[in-house]
Tab-separated table of C-alpha atoms in Angstrom:
chain	number	residue	atom	x	y	z
A	1	MET	CA	-8.810	-53.429	-42.147
A	2	THR	CA	-9.402	-51.041	-39.792
A	3	THR	CA	-11.178	-51.256	-36.886
A	4	ILE	CA	-12.800	-47.687	-36.808
A	5	GLY	CA	-16.550	-47.410	-37.567
A	6	VAL	CA	-19.667	-46.827	-36.322
A	7	ALA	CA	-21.703	-49.463	-34.614
A	8	LEU	CA	-24.825	-50.452	-36.284
A	9	GLY	CA	-28.287	-48.693	-34.425
A	10	ALA	CA	-25.803	-46.065	-32.745
A	11	PRO	CA	-27.618	-43.220	-31.035
A	12	PRO	CA	-27.453	-39.612	-32.517
A	13	CYS	CA	-24.899	-37.366	-30.594
A	14	LEU	CA	-24.412	-34.276	-29.331
A	15	ALA	CA	-20.869	-33.080	-30.581
A	16	ILE	CA	-19.148	-30.747	-29.080
A	17	ASP	CA	-15.257	-30.029	-30.779
A	18	ILE	CA	-13.237	-27.220	-28.907
A	19	GLY	CA	-11.039	-25.614	-30.562
A	20	ALA	CA	-7.995	-23.279	-30.211
A	21	SER	CA	-10.014	-20.018	-31.445
A	22	LYS	CA	-13.876	-21.869	-31.914
A	23	VAL	CA	-16.348	-23.980	-30.106
A	24	ASP	CA	-18.874	-25.961	-32.966
A	25	VAL	CA	-22.048	-27.687	-31.234
A	26	ALA	CA	-24.270	-29.750	-32.990
A	27	VAL	CA	-26.063	-32.904	-32.763
A	28	VAL	CA	-24.411	-36.007	-35.325
A	29	THR	CA	-26.558	-38.923	-36.876
A	30	SER	CA	-24.828	-41.964	-36.819
A	31	ASN	CA	-24.570	-42.354	-40.696
A	32	GLY	CA	-22.261	-38.664	-39.978
A	33	VAL	CA	-24.525	-36.406	-40.608
A	34	VAL	CA	-24.449	-33.050	-39.333
A	35	HIS	CA	-27.074	-30.889	-38.140
A	36	ASP	CA	-27.966	-28.044	-35.765
A	37	ARG	CA	-24.335	-26.813	-35.363
A	38	GLU	CA	-24.256	-23.631	-33.327
A	39	ARG	CA	-20.471	-21.902	-33.131
A	40	ILE	CA	-18.685	-19.939	-30.372
A	41	ARG	CA	-16.023	-17.629	-30.888
A	42	VAL	CA	-13.319	-18.076	-28.077
A	43	ASN	CA	-12.206	-15.021	-27.966
A	44	GLN	CA	-15.331	-13.659	-26.926
A	45	HIS	CA	-16.301	-15.730	-24.141
A	46	PRO	CA	-11.908	-14.644	-22.001
A	47	ASP	CA	-13.582	-15.489	-18.483
A	48	ASP	CA	-17.002	-17.667	-19.296
A	49	LEU	CA	-16.276	-20.264	-21.933
A	50	PHE	CA	-17.604	-22.874	-20.210
A	51	GLU	CA	-20.329	-21.891	-19.653
A	52	ALA	CA	-21.760	-20.877	-22.956
A	53	ILE	CA	-20.449	-23.801	-23.835
A	54	GLY	CA	-22.521	-25.616	-21.704
A	55	SER	CA	-25.544	-23.420	-22.508
A	56	THR	CA	-25.648	-24.001	-25.958
A	57	ALA	CA	-24.740	-27.572	-25.299
A	58	VAL	CA	-27.849	-27.564	-23.122
A	59	ARG	CA	-30.091	-26.242	-25.683
A	60	ILE	CA	-29.331	-28.338	-28.401
A	61	ARG	CA	-30.023	-31.301	-26.363
A	62	ASP	CA	-33.177	-30.264	-25.158
A	63	VAL	CA	-34.157	-30.078	-28.480
A	64	SER	CA	-33.028	-32.648	-30.165
A	65	GLY	CA	-33.155	-35.414	-27.370
A	66	VAL	CA	-29.999	-36.617	-27.151
A	67	SER	CA	-28.033	-38.220	-24.370
A	68	LEU	CA	-24.956	-39.110	-25.523
A	69	VAL	CA	-22.224	-36.651	-25.577
A	70	GLY	CA	-19.164	-36.433	-27.677
A	71	VAL	CA	-16.327	-34.029	-27.446
A	72	GLY	CA	-13.078	-33.611	-28.977
A	73	CYS	CA	-11.227	-31.005	-27.056
A	74	ALA	CA	-7.532	-28.790	-27.526
A	75	GLY	CA	-4.658	-30.735	-25.197
A	76	PRO	CA	-2.962	-32.490	-23.432
A	77	MET	CA	-5.605	-34.166	-21.002
A	78	ALA	CA	-5.898	-36.405	-18.452
A	79	ARG	CA	-7.043	-39.789	-19.781
A	80	GLY	CA	-10.600	-38.868	-20.764
A	81	GLY	CA	-10.432	-35.762	-20.072
A	82	MET	CA	-10.512	-35.727	-16.805
A	83	THR	CA	-8.860	-32.396	-16.648
A	84	VAL	CA	-7.437	-30.397	-19.981
A	85	SER	CA	-5.029	-28.054	-20.247
A	86	PRO	CA	-5.342	-26.321	-24.276
A	87	LEU	CA	-2.408	-24.859	-24.729
A	88	ASN	CA	-3.828	-22.332	-26.479
A	89	ILE	CA	-6.713	-21.494	-23.942
A	90	ARG	CA	-4.475	-20.149	-21.356
A	91	ALA	CA	-7.391	-20.040	-18.690
A	92	TRP	CA	-8.237	-24.186	-18.974
A	93	LYS	CA	-5.097	-25.567	-17.187
A	94	ASP	CA	-6.070	-28.314	-15.787
A	95	PHE	CA	-9.375	-27.818	-16.366
A	96	PRO	CA	-12.556	-30.116	-15.356
A	97	LEU	CA	-13.783	-30.237	-18.499
A	98	THR	CA	-15.193	-34.416	-18.170
A	99	PRO	CA	-16.945	-34.132	-15.042
A	100	LYS	CA	-18.387	-30.233	-15.154
A	101	LEU	CA	-19.922	-31.472	-18.468
A	102	ARG	CA	-21.316	-35.008	-16.810
A	103	ALA	CA	-22.746	-32.860	-13.859
A	104	LEU	CA	-24.538	-30.481	-16.386
A	105	LEU	CA	-26.050	-32.804	-19.395
A	106	GLY	CA	-25.588	-36.340	-17.544
A	107	GLU	CA	-22.887	-39.362	-16.950
A	108	ASP	CA	-22.846	-40.762	-20.967
A	109	VAL	CA	-20.303	-37.797	-21.496
A	110	HIS	CA	-17.086	-39.012	-23.589
A	111	VAL	CA	-13.873	-36.592	-23.742
A	112	ASP	CA	-10.939	-37.420	-26.639
A	113	GLY	CA	-8.056	-35.413	-27.894
A	114	ASP	CA	-9.708	-33.021	-31.034
A	115	ALA	CA	-7.179	-34.198	-33.540
A	116	ARG	CA	-7.526	-37.721	-32.411
A	117	ALA	CA	-10.882	-37.239	-32.919
A	118	LEU	CA	-10.799	-36.634	-36.079
A	119	ALA	CA	-8.232	-39.391	-37.016
A	120	LEU	CA	-11.641	-41.553	-35.703
A	121	ALA	CA	-13.683	-39.473	-38.241
A	122	GLU	CA	-11.286	-39.607	-40.513
A	123	GLY	CA	-11.005	-43.581	-40.517
A	124	GLY	CA	-14.704	-44.351	-39.962
A	125	PHE	CA	-16.311	-41.348	-42.836
A	126	GLY	CA	-13.235	-40.076	-44.808
A	127	GLY	CA	-10.232	-40.804	-46.794
A	128	ALA	CA	-9.125	-43.055	-44.697
A	129	VAL	CA	-12.288	-45.891	-44.952
A	130	GLY	CA	-10.701	-49.293	-45.220
A	131	GLU	CA	-6.940	-48.258	-44.130
A	132	SER	CA	-5.537	-49.684	-41.927
A	133	SER	CA	-3.156	-47.583	-40.633
A	134	PHE	CA	-2.885	-43.769	-41.095
A	135	ILE	CA	-2.369	-40.389	-40.159
A	136	SER	CA	-4.543	-37.331	-39.262
A	137	MET	CA	-3.237	-34.070	-38.571
A	138	VAL	CA	-4.874	-30.708	-38.265
A	139	VAL	CA	-2.514	-27.578	-39.167
A	140	SER	CA	-4.523	-24.665	-38.155
A	141	THR	CA	-4.578	-21.777	-35.196
A	142	GLY	CA	-2.280	-25.385	-33.202
A	143	VAL	CA	-0.783	-28.352	-34.861
A	144	GLY	CA	-2.117	-31.835	-33.956
A	145	GLY	CA	-2.828	-35.126	-35.031
A	146	GLY	CA	-4.115	-38.656	-34.254
A	147	VAL	CA	-2.517	-41.915	-35.251
A	148	VAL	CA	-4.047	-45.277	-36.200
A	149	ILE	CA	-2.138	-48.181	-36.362
A	150	ASP	CA	-2.977	-51.611	-37.268
A	151	GLY	CA	-6.953	-50.662	-37.654
A	152	ARG	CA	-6.763	-48.373	-33.999
A	153	LEU	CA	-6.742	-45.550	-32.427
A	154	LEU	CA	-3.104	-44.931	-30.727
A	155	ASP	CA	-3.681	-43.967	-26.756
A	156	GLY	CA	-0.355	-44.063	-24.922
A	157	ASP	CA	0.031	-44.477	-21.196
A	158	SER	CA	-1.821	-40.961	-20.700
A	159	GLY	CA	-4.641	-40.533	-23.734
A	160	ASN	CA	-2.083	-38.127	-24.969
A	161	ALA	CA	-0.723	-39.955	-28.002
A	162	GLY	CA	-0.517	-38.341	-32.065
A	163	HIS	CA	0.903	-35.112	-30.577
A	164	ILE	CA	2.396	-34.450	-33.900
A	165	GLY	CA	2.652	-30.917	-33.407
A	166	HIS	CA	5.269	-31.314	-31.078
A	167	LEU	CA	7.900	-33.074	-33.454
A	168	ASN	CA	11.335	-30.802	-33.377
A	169	VAL	CA	11.692	-29.584	-36.771
A	170	VAL	CA	13.571	-26.736	-36.074
A	171	PRO	CA	16.609	-26.887	-33.688
A	172	GLY	CA	17.447	-24.246	-31.501
A	173	GLY	CA	13.680	-22.333	-33.010
A	174	ASN	CA	11.357	-20.613	-31.979
A	175	LEU	CA	9.279	-21.063	-28.626
A	176	CYS	CA	6.467	-23.214	-28.403
A	177	SER	CA	3.304	-23.035	-26.146
A	178	CYS	CA	4.414	-26.202	-25.332
A	179	GLY	CA	7.970	-24.895	-23.350
A	180	ALA	CA	10.141	-26.863	-26.066
A	181	PHE	CA	11.439	-25.044	-28.408
A	182	GLY	CA	11.203	-25.121	-32.660
A	183	CYS	CA	8.577	-27.500	-32.484
A	184	LEU	CA	6.122	-28.054	-35.507
A	185	GLU	CA	2.957	-26.297	-33.923
A	186	ALA	CA	6.009	-23.193	-33.238
A	187	GLU	CA	6.772	-22.842	-36.870
A	188	ALA	CA	3.847	-23.825	-38.981
A	189	SER	CA	0.527	-23.065	-37.303
A	190	GLY	CA	-1.834	-20.360	-37.374
A	191	TRP	CA	-0.427	-18.384	-34.193
A	192	ALA	CA	3.110	-19.124	-35.217
A	193	ILE	CA	3.301	-17.504	-38.889
A	194	GLU	CA	1.531	-14.517	-37.585
A	195	ALA	CA	3.879	-14.230	-34.980
A	196	ARG	CA	6.951	-14.685	-37.359
A	197	THR	CA	5.674	-12.748	-40.197
A	198	GLY	CA	2.691	-10.261	-38.885
A	199	ARG	CA	0.546	-11.590	-40.903
A	200	CYS	CA	-2.243	-13.685	-40.366
A	201	ALA	CA	-1.776	-16.860	-42.524
A	202	ARG	CA	-4.670	-16.000	-44.280
A	203	ASP	CA	-2.932	-13.372	-45.687
A	204	ALA	CA	0.779	-15.615	-46.040
A	205	ASP	CA	2.980	-14.898	-48.721
A	206	ASP	CA	4.097	-17.612	-50.856
A	207	VAL	CA	7.171	-18.331	-49.337
A	208	THR	CA	5.702	-18.884	-45.825
A	209	LYS	CA	3.229	-21.437	-47.440
A	210	SER	CA	6.213	-23.638	-48.988
A	211	ARG	CA	8.004	-23.148	-45.641
A	212	THR	CA	4.792	-24.834	-43.613
A	213	GLY	CA	4.111	-26.919	-46.141
A	214	GLU	CA	7.922	-28.172	-45.929
A	215	LEU	CA	8.373	-28.199	-42.141
A	216	VAL	CA	4.779	-30.132	-42.062
A	217	GLY	CA	6.066	-32.215	-44.748
A	218	ARG	CA	9.445	-32.881	-42.735
A	219	ALA	CA	7.747	-34.092	-39.966
A	220	VAL	CA	5.133	-36.154	-41.515
A	221	GLY	CA	7.768	-37.921	-43.831
A	222	SER	CA	9.902	-38.442	-40.606
A	223	LEU	CA	7.238	-40.087	-38.842
A	224	CYS	CA	5.809	-42.655	-41.289
A	225	SER	CA	9.220	-43.999	-42.004
A	226	VAL	CA	9.228	-45.220	-37.872
A	227	LEU	CA	5.523	-45.754	-38.010
A	228	ASP	CA	6.053	-47.957	-41.351
A	229	ILE	CA	2.561	-45.451	-42.550
A	230	ASN	CA	1.973	-44.577	-46.050
A	231	CYS	CA	-0.858	-42.246	-46.075
A	232	CYS	CA	-1.852	-38.922	-44.278
A	233	PHE	CA	-4.658	-36.596	-44.122
A	234	ILE	CA	-4.416	-32.938	-43.227
A	235	GLY	CA	-7.101	-30.731	-42.790
A	236	GLY	CA	-7.454	-27.082	-40.924
A	237	SER	CA	-7.428	-23.405	-41.485
A	238	VAL	CA	-3.557	-23.150	-42.804
A	239	ALA	CA	-3.499	-26.296	-44.914
A	240	LEU	CA	-7.053	-26.308	-46.183
A	241	GLY	CA	-6.471	-22.586	-46.580
A	242	PHE	CA	-2.864	-22.783	-48.187
A	243	GLY	CA	-4.523	-25.013	-51.008
A	244	GLU	CA	-2.605	-27.044	-53.668
A	245	GLU	CA	0.593	-25.653	-53.099
A	246	PHE	CA	1.248	-26.540	-49.637
A	247	PHE	CA	0.321	-30.375	-49.933
A	248	ALA	CA	3.075	-30.430	-53.474
A	249	VAL	CA	5.115	-28.840	-51.269
A	250	ALA	CA	4.194	-31.081	-47.590
A	251	ASN	CA	4.726	-34.442	-50.252
A	252	LYS	CA	7.843	-33.296	-51.676
A	253	ALA	CA	9.507	-32.453	-48.632
A	254	ALA	CA	7.818	-35.723	-47.314
A	255	HIS	CA	9.423	-37.968	-49.563
A	256	SER	CA	12.655	-36.740	-48.897
A	257	MET	CA	12.717	-37.891	-45.490
A	258	ALA	CA	10.944	-41.230	-46.211
A	259	ALA	CA	13.349	-42.808	-47.910
A	260	LEU	CA	13.087	-46.462	-47.384
A	261	PRO	CA	11.444	-48.894	-49.425
A	262	TYR	CA	8.106	-49.817	-47.529
A	263	SER	CA	7.789	-45.622	-47.937
A	264	LYS	CA	7.580	-45.471	-51.843
A	265	SER	CA	3.721	-45.083	-51.975
A	266	LEU	CA	3.678	-41.707	-48.912
A	267	GLU	CA	1.108	-39.303	-50.256
A	268	ILE	CA	-0.280	-36.870	-47.895
A	269	LEU	CA	-4.008	-35.756	-48.764
A	270	PRO	CA	-5.980	-33.119	-47.674
A	271	THR	CA	-9.003	-34.466	-44.871
A	272	ALA	CA	-12.085	-35.890	-46.695
A	273	LEU	CA	-14.349	-34.596	-44.668
A	274	GLY	CA	-14.220	-30.753	-44.995
A	275	GLU	CA	-15.442	-28.606	-41.865
A	276	ASP	CA	-17.720	-31.331	-40.660
A	277	GLY	CA	-15.107	-33.569	-39.562
A	278	PRO	CA	-14.171	-32.094	-36.103
A	279	LEU	CA	-17.425	-32.682	-35.797
A	280	ILE	CA	-17.709	-36.322	-36.762
A	281	GLY	CA	-14.771	-37.206	-34.865
A	282	ALA	CA	-16.354	-35.766	-31.438
A	283	ALA	CA	-19.566	-38.151	-32.127
A	284	MET	CA	-17.092	-41.328	-32.722
A	285	VAL	CA	-15.189	-40.395	-29.472
A	286	ALA	CA	-18.673	-41.037	-28.107
A	287	TRP	CA	-19.538	-44.029	-30.055
A	288	ARG	CA	-15.677	-45.407	-28.936
A	289	GLY	CA	-16.626	-44.822	-25.331
A	290	HIS	CA	-20.154	-46.006	-25.296
A	291	ARG	CA	-20.206	-49.513	-26.955
């Protein structure tokens, strides 16, 4: 059984989810309830994003009285978020996120990757409750993920394990924000779809939806064969916005890649957490670090 969970008596948490297009700040209780949510649009703060996040966080903290802070942030990053370099927030190259938040909010601040945080939330409160091994993904403006094996979130040497968006799915394909060509993020993310088709993802046609599901499924199937995992939960505006068609195509493509006997039951499912998942994940980062 999974060891991901929340300890009895865990304190409420100020949760901050920093993505490529938006930042959400809220209070999350130990039973996974989100309240006092406020949203910041990244493109409205090209030069003062941290200041906007900080002022919102301080205001919510002061009203709620919470002192524990958890953050899920787009990466990559140095371990613990001591510096972060979100590929789609160009102004934050080697940005000292954790030190700046600790100086502003206090020492009990814990930072991890946003998609990795979602994996913790899926295991603690979502569709992966009771699963010992699973993949959690976000297919949105960018593509990210977290991998849980034998009940533990894989960290890797630098704490960045799970960047599924940088699996190669189209050899020699589009240039990715990471600098490589043909990554899943460069072919299936919201920004990639808009660059390739001239349309934002919400206006994508059926061919684009099918292609996106195919590429995501092939990546998931390959990874699940390697890691002996049989379930993957996907959130994010692109995947959830494309709906049933995306998941049907992704599952078919995954099974075309995961052909070994132990992968026969592989299933790709939508996240069970809805829009609260990233904030619950940020809180899970805090509870994980606070123990």
